[in-house]
PDB file of C-alpha atoms in Angstrom:
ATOM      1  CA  UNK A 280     -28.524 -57.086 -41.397  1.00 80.00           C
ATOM      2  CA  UNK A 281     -31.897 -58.748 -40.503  1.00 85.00           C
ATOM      3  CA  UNK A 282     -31.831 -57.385 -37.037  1.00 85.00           C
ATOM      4  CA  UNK A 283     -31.646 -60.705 -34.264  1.00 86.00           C
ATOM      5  CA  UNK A 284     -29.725 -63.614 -33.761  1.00 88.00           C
ATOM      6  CA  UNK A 285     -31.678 -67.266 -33.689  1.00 86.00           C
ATOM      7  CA  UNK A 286     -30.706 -69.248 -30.595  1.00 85.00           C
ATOM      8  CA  UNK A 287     -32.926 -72.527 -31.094  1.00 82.00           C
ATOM      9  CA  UNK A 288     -36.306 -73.611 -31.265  1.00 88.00           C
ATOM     10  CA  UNK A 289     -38.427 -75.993 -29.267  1.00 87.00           C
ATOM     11  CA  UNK A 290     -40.737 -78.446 -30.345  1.00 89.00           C
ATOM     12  CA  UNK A 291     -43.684 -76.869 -32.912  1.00 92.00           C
ATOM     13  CA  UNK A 292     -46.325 -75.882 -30.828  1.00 93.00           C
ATOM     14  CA  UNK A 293     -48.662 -72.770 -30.246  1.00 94.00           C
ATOM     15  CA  UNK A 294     -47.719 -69.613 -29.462  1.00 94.00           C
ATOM     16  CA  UNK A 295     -49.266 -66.233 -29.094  1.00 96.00           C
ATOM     17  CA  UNK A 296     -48.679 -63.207 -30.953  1.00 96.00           C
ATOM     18  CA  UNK A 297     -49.495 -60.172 -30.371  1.00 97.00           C
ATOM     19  CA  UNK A 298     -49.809 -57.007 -32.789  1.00 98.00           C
ATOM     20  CA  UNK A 299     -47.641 -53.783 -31.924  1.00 97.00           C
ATOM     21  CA  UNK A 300     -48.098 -52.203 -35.029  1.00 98.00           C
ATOM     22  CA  UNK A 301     -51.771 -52.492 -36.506  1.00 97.00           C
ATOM     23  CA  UNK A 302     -50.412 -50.262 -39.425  1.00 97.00           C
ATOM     24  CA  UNK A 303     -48.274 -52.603 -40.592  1.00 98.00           C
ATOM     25  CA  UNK A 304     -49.788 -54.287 -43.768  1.00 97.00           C
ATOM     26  CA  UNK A 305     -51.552 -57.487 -43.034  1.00 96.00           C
ATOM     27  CA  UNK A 306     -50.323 -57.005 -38.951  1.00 96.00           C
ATOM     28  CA  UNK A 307     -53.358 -56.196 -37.702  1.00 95.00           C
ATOM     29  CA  UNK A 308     -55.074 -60.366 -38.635  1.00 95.00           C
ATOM     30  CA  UNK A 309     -52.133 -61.719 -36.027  1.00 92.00           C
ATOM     31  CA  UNK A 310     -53.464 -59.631 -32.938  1.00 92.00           C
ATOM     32  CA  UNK A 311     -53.814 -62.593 -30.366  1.00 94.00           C
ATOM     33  CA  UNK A 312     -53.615 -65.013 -32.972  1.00 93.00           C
ATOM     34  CA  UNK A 313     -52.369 -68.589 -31.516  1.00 93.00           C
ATOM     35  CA  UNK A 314     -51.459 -71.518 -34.092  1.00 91.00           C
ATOM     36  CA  UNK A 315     -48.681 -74.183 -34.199  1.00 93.00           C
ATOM     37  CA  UNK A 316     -45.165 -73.297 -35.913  1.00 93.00           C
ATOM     38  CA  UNK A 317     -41.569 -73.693 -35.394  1.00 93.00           C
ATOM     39  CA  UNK A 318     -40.970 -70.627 -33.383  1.00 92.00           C
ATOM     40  CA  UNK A 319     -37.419 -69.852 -33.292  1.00 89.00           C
ATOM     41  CA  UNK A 320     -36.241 -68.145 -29.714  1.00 89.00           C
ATOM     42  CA  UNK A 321     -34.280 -64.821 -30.863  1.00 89.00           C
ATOM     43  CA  UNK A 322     -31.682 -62.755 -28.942  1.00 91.00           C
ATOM     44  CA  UNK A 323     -28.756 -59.908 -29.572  1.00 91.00           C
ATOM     45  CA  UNK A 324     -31.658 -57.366 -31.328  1.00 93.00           C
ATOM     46  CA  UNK A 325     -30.247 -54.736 -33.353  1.00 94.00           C
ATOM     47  CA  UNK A 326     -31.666 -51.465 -31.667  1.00 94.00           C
ATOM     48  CA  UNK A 327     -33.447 -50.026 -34.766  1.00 96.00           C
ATOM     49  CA  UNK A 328     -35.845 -52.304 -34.943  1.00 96.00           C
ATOM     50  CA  UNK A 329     -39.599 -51.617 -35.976  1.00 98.00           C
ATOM     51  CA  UNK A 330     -41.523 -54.628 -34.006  1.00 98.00           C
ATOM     52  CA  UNK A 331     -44.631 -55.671 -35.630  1.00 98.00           C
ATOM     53  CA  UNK A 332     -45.242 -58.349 -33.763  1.00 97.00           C
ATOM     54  CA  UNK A 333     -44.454 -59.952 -30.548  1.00 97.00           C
ATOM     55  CA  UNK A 334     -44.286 -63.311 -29.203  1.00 95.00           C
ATOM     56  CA  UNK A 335     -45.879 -64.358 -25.366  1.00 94.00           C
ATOM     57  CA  UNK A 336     -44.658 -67.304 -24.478  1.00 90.00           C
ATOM     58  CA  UNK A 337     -46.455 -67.962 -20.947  1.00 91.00           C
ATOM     59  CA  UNK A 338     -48.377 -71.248 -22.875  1.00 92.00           C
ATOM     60  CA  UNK A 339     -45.150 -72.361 -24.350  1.00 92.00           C
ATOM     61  CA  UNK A 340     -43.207 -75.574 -23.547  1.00 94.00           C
ATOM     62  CA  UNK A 341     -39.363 -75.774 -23.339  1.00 90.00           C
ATOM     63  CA  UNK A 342     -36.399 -73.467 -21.697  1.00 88.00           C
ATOM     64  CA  UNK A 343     -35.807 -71.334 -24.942  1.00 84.00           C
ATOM     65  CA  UNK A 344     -39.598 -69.849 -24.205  1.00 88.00           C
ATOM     66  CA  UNK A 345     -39.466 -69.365 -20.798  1.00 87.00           C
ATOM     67  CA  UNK A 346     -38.599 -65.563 -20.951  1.00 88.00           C
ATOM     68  CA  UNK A 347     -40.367 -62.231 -21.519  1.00 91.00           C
ATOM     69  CA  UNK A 348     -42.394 -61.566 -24.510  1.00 93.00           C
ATOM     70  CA  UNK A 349     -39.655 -60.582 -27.613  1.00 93.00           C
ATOM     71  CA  UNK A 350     -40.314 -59.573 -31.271  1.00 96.00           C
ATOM     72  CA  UNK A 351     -41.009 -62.081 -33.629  1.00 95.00           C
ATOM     73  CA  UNK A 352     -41.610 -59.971 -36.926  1.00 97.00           C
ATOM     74  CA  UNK A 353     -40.437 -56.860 -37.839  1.00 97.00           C
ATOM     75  CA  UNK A 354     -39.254 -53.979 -40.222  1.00 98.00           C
ATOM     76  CA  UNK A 355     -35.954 -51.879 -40.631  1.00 97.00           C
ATOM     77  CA  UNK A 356     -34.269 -49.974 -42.651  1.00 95.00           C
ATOM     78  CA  UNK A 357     -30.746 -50.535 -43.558  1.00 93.00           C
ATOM     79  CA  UNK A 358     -28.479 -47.904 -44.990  1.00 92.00           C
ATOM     80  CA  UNK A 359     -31.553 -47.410 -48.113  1.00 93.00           C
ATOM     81  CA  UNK A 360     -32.676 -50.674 -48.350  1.00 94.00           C
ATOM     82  CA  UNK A 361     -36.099 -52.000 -46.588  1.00 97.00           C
ATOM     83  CA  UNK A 362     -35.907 -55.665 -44.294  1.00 97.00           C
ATOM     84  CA  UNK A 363     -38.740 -57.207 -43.296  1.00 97.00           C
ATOM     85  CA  UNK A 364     -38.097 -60.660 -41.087  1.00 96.00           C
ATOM     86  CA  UNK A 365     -40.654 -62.564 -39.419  1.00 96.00           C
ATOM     87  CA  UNK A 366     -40.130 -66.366 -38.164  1.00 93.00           C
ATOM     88  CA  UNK A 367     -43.401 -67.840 -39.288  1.00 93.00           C
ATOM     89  CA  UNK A 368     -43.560 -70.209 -42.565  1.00 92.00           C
ATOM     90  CA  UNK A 369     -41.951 -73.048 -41.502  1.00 90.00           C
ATOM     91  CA  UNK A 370     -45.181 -75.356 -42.013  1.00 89.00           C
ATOM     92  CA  UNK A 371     -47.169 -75.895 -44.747  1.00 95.00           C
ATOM     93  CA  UNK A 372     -50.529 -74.700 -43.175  1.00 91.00           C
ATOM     94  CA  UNK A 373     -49.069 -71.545 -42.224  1.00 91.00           C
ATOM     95  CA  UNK A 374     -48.430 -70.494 -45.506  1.00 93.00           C
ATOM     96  CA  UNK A 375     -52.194 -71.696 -46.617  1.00 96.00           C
ATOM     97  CA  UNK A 376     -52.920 -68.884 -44.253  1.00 95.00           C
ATOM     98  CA  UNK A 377     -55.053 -66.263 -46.055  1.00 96.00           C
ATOM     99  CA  UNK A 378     -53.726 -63.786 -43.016  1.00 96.00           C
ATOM    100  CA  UNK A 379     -49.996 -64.999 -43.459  1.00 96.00           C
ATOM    101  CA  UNK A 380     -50.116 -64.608 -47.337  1.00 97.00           C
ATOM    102  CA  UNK A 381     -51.816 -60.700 -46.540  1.00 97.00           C
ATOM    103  CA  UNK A 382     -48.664 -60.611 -44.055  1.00 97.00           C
ATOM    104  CA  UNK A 383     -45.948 -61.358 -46.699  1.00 97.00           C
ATOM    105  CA  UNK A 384     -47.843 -59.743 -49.351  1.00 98.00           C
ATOM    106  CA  UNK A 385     -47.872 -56.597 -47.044  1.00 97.00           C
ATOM    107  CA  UNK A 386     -44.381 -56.915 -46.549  1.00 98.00           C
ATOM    108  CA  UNK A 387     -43.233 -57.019 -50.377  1.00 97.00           C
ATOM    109  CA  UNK A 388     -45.325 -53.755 -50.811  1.00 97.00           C
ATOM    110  CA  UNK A 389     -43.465 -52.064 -48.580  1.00 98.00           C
ATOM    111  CA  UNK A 390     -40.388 -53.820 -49.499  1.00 97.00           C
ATOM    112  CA  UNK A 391     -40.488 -52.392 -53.216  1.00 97.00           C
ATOM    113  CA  UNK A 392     -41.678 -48.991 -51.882  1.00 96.00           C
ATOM    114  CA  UNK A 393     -45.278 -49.678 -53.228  1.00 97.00           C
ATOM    115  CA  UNK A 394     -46.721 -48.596 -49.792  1.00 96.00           C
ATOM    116  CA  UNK A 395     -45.364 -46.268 -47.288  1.00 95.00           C
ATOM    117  CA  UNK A 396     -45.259 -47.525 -43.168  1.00 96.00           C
ATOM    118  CA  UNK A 397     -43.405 -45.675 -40.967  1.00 97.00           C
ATOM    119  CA  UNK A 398     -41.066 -47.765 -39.378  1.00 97.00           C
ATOM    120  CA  UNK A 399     -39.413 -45.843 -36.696  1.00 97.00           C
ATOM    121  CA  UNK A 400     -37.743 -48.057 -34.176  1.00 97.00           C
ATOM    122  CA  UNK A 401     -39.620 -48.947 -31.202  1.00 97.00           C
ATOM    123  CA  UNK A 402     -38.347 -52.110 -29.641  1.00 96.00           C
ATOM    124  CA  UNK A 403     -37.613 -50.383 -26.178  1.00 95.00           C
ATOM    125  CA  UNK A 404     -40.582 -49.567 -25.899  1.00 96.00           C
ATOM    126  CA  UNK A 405     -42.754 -53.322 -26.924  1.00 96.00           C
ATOM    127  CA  UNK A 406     -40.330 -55.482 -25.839  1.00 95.00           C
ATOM    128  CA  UNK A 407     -38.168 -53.519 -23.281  1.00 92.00           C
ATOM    129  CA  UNK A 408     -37.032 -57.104 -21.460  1.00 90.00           C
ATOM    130  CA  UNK A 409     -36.370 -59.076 -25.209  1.00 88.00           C
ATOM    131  CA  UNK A 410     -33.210 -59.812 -24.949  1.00 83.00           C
ATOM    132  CA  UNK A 411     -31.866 -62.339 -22.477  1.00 69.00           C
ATOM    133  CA  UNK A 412     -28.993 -61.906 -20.360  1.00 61.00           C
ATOM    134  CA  UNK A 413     -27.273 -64.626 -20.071  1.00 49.00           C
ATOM    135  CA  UNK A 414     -28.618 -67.559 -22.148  1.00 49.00           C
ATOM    136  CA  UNK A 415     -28.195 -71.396 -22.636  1.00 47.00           C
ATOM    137  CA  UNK A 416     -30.787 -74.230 -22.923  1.00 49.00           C
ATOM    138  CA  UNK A 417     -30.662 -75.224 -20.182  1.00 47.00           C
ATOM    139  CA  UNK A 418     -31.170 -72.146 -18.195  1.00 41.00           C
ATOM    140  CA  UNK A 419     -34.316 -70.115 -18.316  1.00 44.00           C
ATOM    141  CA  UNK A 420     -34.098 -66.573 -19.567  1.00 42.00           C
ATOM    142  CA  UNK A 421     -36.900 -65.155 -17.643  1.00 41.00           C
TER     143      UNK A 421
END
């Protein structure tokens, strides 16, 4: 239902996002944003997703980020119902964030039908190489 399948995360350290989808409540604050998190590595994306944003991992440290640029937040729709996912929020300061709060805030609104984004899947298009083909730890996926 959310859309991708965690593999693992590295050690918390920056990464850089990028904005696909300016639109997007609160998106538009992340556009080449770079901070410390937990960032999970993703793989097995549904097909219908909406990216928002996208993580570049050419900085990062560890075999699970060396691979092509892959969503890290987006929207769908499933069946009716509205799913937002992003990986952000595992530390403290992130949520102190007045950009991440505007980000989740965003996402609610759309969520309850509040505000109206169109969410039409584009993941072929932003991240065309997302999805690794064959991956473990120890092997990179780029």
């Amino acid at each position: 239902m959310l859309g991708g399948e965690f593999i693992i995360h590295g050690a918390q350290q920056p990464a850089v996002l990028k904005c696909v989808d300016p639109k997007f409540p609160g998106a538009e604050a992340f556009n080449d944003a770079s901070f410390p998190e937990e960032w999970y590595s993703l793989k097995n994306f549904a097909p219908d997703l909406h990216v928002i944003l996208t993580q570049h991992c050419d900085s990062m440290k560890g075999p699970m980020y060396q691979r092509q640029p892959y969503p890290e937040t987006w929207a769908r729709m499933d069946g009716k119902g509205r799913v937002f996912y992003t990986s952000m929020g595992h530390r403290e300061d992130v949520w102190q964030k007045p950009e991440f709060q505007n980000l989740v805030l965003g996402a609610l609104r759309w969520i309850t039908g509040e505000v109206e984004v169109d969410v039409t899947p584009n993941i072929k298009e932003v991240t065309p190489d997302a999805d690794p083909k064959q991956w473990a730890p120890e092997v990179k996926a780029k």
